[in-house]
PDB file of C-alpha atoms and ligand atoms in Angstrom:
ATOM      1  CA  UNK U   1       4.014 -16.126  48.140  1.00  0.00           C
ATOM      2  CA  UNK U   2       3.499 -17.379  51.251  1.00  0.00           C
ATOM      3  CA  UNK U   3      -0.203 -18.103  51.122  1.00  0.00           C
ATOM      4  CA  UNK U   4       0.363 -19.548  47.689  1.00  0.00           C
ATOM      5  CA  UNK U   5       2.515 -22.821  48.450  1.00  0.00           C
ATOM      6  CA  UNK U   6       0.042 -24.274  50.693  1.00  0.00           C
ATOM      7  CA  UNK U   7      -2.954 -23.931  47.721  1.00  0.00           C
ATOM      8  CA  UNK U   8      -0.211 -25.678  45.437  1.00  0.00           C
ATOM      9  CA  UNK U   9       0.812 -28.455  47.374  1.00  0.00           C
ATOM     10  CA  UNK U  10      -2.653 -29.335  48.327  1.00  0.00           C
ATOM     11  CA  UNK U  11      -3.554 -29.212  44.477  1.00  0.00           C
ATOM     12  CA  UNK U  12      -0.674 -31.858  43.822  1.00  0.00           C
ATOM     13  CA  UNK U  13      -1.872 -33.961  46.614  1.00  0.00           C
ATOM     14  CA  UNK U  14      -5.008 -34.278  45.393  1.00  0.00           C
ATOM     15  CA  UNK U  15      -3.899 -34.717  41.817  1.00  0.00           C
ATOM     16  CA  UNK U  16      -1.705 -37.795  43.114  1.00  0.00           C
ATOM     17  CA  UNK U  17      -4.239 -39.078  45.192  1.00  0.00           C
ATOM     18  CA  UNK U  18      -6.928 -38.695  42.325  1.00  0.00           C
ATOM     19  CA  UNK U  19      -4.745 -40.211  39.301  1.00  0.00           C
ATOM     20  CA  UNK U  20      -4.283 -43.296  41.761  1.00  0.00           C
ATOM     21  CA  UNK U  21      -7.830 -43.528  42.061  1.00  0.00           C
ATOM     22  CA  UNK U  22      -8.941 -43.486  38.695  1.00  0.00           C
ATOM     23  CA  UNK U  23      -6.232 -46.052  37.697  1.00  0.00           C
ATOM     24  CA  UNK U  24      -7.287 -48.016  39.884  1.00  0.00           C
ATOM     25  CA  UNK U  25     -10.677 -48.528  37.432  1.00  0.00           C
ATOM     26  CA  UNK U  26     -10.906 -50.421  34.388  1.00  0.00           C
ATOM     27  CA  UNK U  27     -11.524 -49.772  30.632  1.00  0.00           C
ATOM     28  CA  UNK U  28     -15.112 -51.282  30.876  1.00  0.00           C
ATOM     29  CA  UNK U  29     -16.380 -48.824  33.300  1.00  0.00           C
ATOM     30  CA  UNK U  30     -14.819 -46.160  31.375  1.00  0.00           C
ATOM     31  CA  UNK U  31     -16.697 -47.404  28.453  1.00  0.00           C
ATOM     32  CA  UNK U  32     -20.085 -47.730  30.035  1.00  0.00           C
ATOM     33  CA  UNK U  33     -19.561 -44.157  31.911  1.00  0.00           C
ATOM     34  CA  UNK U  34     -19.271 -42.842  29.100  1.00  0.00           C
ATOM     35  CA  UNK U  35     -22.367 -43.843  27.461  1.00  0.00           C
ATOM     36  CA  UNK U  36     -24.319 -43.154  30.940  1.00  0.00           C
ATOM     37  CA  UNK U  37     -22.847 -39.654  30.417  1.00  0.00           C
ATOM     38  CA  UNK U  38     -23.110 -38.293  26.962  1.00  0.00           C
ATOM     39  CA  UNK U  39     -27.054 -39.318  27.344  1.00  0.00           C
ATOM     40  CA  UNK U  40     -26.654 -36.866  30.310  1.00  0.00           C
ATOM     41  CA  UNK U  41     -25.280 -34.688  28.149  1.00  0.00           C
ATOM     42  CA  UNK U  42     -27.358 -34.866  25.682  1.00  0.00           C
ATOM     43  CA  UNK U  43     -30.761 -33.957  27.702  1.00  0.00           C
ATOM     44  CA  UNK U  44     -28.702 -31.159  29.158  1.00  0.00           C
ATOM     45  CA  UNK U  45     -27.857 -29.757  25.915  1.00  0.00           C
ATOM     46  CA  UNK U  46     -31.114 -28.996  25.061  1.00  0.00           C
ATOM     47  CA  UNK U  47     -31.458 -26.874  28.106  1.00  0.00           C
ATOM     48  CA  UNK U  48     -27.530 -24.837  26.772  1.00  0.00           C
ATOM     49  CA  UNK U  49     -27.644 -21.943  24.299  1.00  0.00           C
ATOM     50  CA  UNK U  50     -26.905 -23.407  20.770  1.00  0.00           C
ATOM     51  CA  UNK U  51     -24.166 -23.775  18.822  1.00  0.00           C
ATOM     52  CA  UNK U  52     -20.582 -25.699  18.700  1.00  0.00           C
ATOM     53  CA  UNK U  53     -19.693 -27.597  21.862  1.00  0.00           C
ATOM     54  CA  UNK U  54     -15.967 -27.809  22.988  1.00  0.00           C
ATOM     55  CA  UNK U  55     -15.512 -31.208  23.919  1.00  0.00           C
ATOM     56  CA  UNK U  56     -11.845 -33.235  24.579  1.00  0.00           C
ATOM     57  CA  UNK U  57     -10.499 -36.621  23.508  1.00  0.00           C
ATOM     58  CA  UNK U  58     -10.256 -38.826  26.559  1.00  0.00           C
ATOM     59  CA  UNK U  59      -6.884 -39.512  27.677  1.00  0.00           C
ATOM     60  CA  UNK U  60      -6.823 -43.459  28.124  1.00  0.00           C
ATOM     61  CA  UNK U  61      -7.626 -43.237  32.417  1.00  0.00           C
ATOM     62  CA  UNK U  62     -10.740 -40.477  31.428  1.00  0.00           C
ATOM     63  CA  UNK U  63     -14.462 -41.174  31.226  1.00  0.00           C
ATOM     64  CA  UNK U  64     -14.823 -42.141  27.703  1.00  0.00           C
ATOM     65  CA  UNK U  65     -15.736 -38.856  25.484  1.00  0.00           C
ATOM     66  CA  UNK U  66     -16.498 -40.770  22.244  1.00  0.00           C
ATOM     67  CA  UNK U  67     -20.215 -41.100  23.182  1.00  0.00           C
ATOM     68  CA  UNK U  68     -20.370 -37.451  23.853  1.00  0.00           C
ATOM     69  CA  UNK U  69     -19.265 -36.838  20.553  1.00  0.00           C
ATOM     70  CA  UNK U  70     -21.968 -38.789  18.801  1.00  0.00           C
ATOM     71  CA  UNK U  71     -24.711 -37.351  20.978  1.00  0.00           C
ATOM     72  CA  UNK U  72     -23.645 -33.924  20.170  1.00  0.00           C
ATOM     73  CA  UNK U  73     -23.485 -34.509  16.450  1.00  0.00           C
ATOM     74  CA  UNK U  74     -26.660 -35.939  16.552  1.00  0.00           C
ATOM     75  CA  UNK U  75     -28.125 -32.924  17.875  1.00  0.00           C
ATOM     76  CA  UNK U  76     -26.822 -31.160  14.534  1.00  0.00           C
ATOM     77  CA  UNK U  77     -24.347 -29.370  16.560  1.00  0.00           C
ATOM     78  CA  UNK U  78     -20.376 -29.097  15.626  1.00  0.00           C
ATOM     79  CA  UNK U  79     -17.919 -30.527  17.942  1.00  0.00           C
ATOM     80  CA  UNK U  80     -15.080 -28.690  18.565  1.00  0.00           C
ATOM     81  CA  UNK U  81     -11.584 -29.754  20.062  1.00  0.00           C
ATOM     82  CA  UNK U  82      -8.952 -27.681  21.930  1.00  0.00           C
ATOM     83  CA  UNK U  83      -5.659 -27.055  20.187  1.00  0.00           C
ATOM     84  CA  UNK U  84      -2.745 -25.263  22.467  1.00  0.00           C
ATOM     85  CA  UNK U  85      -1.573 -22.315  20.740  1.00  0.00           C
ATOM     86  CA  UNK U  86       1.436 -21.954  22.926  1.00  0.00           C
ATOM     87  CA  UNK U  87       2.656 -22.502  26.679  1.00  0.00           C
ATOM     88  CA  UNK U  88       0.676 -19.595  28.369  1.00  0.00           C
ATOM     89  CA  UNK U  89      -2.247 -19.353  25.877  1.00  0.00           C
ATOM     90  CA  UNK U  90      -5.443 -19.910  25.981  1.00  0.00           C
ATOM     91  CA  UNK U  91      -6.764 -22.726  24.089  1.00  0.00           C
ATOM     92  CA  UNK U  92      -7.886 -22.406  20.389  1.00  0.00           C
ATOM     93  CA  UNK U  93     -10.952 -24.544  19.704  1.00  0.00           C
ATOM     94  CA  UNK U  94     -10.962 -26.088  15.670  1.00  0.00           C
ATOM     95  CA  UNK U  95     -14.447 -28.281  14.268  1.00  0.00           C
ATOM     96  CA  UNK U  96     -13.903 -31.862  14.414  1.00  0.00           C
ATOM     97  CA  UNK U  97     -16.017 -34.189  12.452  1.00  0.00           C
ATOM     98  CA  UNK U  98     -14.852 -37.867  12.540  1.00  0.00           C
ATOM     99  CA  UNK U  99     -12.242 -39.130  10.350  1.00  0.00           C
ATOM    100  CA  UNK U 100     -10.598 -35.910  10.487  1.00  0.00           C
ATOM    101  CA  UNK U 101      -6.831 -35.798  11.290  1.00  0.00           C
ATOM    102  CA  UNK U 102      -5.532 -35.686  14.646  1.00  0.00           C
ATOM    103  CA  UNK U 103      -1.973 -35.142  15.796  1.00  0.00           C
ATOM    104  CA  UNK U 104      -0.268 -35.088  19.496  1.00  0.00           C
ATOM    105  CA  UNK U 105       0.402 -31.866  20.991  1.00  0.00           C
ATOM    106  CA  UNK U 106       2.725 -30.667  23.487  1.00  0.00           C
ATOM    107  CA  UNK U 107       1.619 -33.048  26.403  1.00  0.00           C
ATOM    108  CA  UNK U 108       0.607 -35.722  23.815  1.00  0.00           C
ATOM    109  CA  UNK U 109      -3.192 -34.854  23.368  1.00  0.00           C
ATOM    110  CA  UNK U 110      -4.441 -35.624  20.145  1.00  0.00           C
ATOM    111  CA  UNK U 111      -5.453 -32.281  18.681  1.00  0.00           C
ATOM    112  CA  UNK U 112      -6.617 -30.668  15.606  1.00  0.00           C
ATOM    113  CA  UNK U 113      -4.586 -29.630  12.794  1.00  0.00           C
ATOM    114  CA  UNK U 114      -4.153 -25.603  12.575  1.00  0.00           C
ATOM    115  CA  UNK U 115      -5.519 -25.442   9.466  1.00  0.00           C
ATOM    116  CA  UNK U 116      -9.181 -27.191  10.534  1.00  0.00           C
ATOM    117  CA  UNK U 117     -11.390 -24.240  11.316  1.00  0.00           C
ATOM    118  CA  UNK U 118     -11.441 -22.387  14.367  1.00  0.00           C
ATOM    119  CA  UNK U 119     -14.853 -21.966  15.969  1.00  0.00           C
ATOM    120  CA  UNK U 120     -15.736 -20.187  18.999  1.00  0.00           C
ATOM    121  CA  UNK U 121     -17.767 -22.396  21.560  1.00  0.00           C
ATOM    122  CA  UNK U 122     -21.089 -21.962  22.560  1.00  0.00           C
ATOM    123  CA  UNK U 123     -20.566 -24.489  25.314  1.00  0.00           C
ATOM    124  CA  UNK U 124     -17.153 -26.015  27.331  1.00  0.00           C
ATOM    125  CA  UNK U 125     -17.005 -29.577  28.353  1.00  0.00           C
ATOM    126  CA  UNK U 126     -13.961 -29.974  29.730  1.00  0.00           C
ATOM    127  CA  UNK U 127     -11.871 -32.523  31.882  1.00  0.00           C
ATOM    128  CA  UNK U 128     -10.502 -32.590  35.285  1.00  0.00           C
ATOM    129  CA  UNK U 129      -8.944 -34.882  38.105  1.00  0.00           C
ATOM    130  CA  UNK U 130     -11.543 -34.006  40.761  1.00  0.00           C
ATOM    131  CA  UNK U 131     -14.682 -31.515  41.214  1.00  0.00           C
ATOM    132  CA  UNK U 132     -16.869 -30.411  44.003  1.00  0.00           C
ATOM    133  CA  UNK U 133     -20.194 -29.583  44.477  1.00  0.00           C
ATOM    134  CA  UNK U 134     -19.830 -25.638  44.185  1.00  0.00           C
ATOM    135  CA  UNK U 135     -18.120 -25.882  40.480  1.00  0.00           C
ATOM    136  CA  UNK U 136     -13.990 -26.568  42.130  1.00  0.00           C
ATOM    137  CA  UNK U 137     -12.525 -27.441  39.319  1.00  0.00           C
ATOM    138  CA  UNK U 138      -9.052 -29.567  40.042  1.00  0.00           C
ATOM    139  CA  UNK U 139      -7.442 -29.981  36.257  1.00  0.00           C
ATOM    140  CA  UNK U 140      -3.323 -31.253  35.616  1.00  0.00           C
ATOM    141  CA  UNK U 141      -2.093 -28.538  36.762  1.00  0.00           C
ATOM    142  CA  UNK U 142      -0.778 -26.161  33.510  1.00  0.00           C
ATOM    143  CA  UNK U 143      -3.813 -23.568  33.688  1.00  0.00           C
ATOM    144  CA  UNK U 144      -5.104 -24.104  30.117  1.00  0.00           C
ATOM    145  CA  UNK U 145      -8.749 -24.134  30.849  1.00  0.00           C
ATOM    146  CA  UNK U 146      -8.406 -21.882  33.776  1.00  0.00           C
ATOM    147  CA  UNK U 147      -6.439 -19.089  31.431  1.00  0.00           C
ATOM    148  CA  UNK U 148      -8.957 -20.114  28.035  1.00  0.00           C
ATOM    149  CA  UNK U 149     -12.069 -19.432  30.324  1.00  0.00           C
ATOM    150  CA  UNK U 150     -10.443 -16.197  31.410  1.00  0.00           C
ATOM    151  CA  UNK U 151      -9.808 -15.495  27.733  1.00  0.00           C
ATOM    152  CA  UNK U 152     -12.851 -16.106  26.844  1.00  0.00           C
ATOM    153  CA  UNK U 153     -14.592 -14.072  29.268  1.00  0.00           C
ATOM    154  CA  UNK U 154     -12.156 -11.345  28.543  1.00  0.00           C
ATOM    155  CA  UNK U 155     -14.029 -11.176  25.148  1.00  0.00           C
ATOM    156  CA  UNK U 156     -17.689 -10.979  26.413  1.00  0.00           C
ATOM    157  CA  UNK U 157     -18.134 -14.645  25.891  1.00  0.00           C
ATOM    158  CA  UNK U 158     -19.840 -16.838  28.921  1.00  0.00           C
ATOM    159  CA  UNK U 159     -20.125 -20.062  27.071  1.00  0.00           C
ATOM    160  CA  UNK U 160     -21.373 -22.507  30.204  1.00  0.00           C
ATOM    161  CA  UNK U 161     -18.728 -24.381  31.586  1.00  0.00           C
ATOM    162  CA  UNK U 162     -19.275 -27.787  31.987  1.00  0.00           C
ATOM    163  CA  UNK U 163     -17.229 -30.999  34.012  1.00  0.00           C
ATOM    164  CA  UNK U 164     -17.223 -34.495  32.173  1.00  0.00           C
ATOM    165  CA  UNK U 165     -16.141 -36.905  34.613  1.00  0.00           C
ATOM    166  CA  UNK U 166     -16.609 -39.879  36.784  1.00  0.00           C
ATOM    167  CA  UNK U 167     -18.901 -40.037  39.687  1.00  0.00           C
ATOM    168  CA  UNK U 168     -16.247 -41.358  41.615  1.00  0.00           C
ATOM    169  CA  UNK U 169     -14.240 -37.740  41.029  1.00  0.00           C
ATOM    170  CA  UNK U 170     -15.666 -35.965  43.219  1.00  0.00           C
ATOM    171  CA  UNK U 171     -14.684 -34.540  46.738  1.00  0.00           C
ATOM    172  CA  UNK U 172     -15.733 -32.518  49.310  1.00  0.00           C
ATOM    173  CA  UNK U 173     -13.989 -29.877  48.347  1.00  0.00           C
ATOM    174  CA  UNK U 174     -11.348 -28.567  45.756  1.00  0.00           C
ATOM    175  CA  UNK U 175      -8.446 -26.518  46.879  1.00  0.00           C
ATOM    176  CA  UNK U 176      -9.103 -23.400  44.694  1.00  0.00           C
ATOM    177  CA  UNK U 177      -7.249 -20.375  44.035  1.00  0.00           C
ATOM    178  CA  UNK U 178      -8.725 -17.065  42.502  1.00  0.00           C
ATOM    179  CA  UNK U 179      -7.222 -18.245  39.028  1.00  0.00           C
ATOM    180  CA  UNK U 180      -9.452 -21.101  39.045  1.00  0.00           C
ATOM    181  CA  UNK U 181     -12.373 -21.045  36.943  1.00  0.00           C
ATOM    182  CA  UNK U 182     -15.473 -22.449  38.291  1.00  0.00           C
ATOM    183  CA  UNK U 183     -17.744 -24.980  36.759  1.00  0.00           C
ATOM    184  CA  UNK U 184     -21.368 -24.658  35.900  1.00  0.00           C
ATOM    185  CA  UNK U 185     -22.431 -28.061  36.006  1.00  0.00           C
ATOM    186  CA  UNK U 186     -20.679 -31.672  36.397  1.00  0.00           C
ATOM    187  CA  UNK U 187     -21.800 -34.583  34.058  1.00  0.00           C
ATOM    188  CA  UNK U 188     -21.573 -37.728  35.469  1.00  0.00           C
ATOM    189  CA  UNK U 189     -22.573 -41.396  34.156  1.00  0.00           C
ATOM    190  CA  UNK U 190     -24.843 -40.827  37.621  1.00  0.00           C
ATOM    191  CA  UNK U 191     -26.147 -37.303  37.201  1.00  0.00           C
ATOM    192  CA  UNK U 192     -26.041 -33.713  36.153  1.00  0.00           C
ATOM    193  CA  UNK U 193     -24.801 -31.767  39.360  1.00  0.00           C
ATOM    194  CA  UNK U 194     -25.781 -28.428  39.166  1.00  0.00           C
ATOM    195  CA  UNK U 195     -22.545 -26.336  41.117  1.00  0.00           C
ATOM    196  CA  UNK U 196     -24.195 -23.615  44.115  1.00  0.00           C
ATOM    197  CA  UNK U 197     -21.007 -21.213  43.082  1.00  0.00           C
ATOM    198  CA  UNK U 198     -21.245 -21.264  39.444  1.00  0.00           C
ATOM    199  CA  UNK U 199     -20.171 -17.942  37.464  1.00  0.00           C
ATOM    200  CA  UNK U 200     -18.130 -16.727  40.301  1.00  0.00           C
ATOM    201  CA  UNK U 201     -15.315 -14.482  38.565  1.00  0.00           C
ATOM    202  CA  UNK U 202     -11.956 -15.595  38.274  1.00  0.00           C
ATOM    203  CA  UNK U 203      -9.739 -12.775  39.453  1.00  0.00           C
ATOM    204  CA  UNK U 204      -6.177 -11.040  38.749  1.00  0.00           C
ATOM    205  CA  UNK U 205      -3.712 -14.206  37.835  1.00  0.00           C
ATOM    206  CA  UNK U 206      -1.182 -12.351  39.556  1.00  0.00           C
ATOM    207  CA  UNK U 207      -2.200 -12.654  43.044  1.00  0.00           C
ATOM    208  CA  UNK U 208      -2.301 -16.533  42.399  1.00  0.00           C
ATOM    209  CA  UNK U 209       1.600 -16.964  41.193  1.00  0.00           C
TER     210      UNK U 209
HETATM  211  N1  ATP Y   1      -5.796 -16.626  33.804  1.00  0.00           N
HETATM  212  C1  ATP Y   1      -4.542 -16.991  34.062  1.00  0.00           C
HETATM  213  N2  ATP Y   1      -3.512 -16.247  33.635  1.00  0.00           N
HETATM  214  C2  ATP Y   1      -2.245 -16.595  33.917  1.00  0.00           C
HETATM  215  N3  ATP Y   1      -1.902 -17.697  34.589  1.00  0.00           N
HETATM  216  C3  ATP Y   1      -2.889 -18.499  35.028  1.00  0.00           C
HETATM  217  C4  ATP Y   1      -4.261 -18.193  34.775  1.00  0.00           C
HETATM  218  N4  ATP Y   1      -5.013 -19.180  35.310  1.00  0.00           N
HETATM  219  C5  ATP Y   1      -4.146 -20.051  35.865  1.00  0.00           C
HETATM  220  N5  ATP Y   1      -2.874 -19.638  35.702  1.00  0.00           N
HETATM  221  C6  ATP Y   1      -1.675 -20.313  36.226  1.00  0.00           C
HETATM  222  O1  ATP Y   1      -1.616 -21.651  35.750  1.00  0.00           O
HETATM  223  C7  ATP Y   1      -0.981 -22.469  36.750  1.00  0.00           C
HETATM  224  C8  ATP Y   1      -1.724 -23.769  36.927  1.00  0.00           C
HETATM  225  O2  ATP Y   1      -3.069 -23.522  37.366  1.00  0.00           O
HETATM  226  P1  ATP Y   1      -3.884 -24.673  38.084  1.00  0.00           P
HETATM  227  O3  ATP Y   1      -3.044 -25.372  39.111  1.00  0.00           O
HETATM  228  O4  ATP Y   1      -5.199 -24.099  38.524  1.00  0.00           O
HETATM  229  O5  ATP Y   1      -4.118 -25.678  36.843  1.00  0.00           O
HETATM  230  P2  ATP Y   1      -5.375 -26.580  36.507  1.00  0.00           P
HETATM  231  O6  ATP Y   1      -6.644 -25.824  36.654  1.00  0.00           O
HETATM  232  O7  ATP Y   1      -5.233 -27.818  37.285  1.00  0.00           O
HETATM  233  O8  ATP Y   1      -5.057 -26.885  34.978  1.00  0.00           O
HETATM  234  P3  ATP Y   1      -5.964 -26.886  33.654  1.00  0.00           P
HETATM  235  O9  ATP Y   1      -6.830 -25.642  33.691  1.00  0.00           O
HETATM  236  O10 ATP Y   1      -4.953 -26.874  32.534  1.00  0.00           O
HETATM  237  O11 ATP Y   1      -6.746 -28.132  33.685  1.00  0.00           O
HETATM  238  C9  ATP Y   1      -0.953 -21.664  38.039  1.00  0.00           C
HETATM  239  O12 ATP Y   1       0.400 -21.331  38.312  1.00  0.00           O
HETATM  240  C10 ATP Y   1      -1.761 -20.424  37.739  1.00  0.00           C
HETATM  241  O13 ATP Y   1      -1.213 -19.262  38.363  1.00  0.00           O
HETATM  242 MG1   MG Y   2      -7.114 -24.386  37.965  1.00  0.00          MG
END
């Protein structure tokens, strides 16, 4: 308890501090990030095992993701989006092709409909509010990816875990807990870092509440 308030204050500093910065930017850099990035993507794709790639729909302050999704269909790959399947679940990941519905969930995220179907990822792009160079991961805060990677690992899968974010995102160093998940890489419209600490485990929940 006592060690834990100090890792969760810092998180919601930084999560202030990095919303601030990122609204500070306009919608034209988010659009040309965005392309910069999914071309990033793309080359790195080639190097990923194959098969569906979780991607995310781009809150309006977020690199633009649309690009992304074009460069992975292009590949002949299926995009997949996350869908919450409750407050402490993992994430449920449904095929997306464009045109198909989309409806808010809980925190207004456009998502899936249930009834789309439910793939498993081969690879996880996901967002975040801030990374570091040894694969911290700061998200907003409710544990999704952090419990869905968990899940997923859980179940023998290791899709790579991947950051999609601005250059500008990143700091010297994330306050991380041993619930946090770490990422493999970061896409950036500037490059693809690849993180020193990848594939370090995430441990027992408990000892982080
Ligand atoms: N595997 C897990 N099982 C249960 N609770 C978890 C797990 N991972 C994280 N949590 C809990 O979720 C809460 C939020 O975690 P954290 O602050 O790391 O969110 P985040 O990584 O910013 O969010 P997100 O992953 O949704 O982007 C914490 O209280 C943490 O204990
Ligand atoms: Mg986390």
């Amino acid at each position: 308890m006592l060690r834990e308030m100090p890792l969760r204050e810092a998180k919601a500093a930084l999560r202030a501090e990095m919303r601030a910065v990122r609204k500070a930017r306009g919608p034209l850099e988010r659009a040309a990030a965005g392309e910069a990035a999914a071309a990033r993507l793309a080359a790195l794709l080639d190097q990923l095992p194959a098969g569906p790639v979780a991607l995310f729909h781009a809150l309006p302050e977020e690199i633009d993701t649309a690009p992304a999704f074009r460069v992975v269909a292009a590949r002949g790959r299926s995009v997949l989006l996350p869908r919450q399947a409750g407050k402490n679940r993992a994430l449920e990941f449904h095929a997306f092709r464009p045109g198909d519905p989309l409806l808010p969930g809980p925190y207004g995220v456009l998502e899936p409909i249930a009834a789309a179907p439910r793939l498993e990822p081969a690879v996880l792009v996901l967002p975040l509010l801030a990374f570091d160079r040894a694969g911290g991961r700061l998200g907003y805060g409710a544990g999704f990816y952090d419990r869905t990677i968990r899940e997923l690992h859980a179940r023998g899968r290791r899709p790579p875990v991947i950051g999609f974010a601005f250059s500008f995102q990143e700091v010297a160093r994330v306050p991380t807990g041993p619930c946090d998940a770490r990422l493999e890489c970061v896409v950036t419209e500037r490059e693809v870092i690849r993180c020193a600490a990848a594939a370090v485990e995430a441990a027992d929940p408990a000892s982080e509440r």
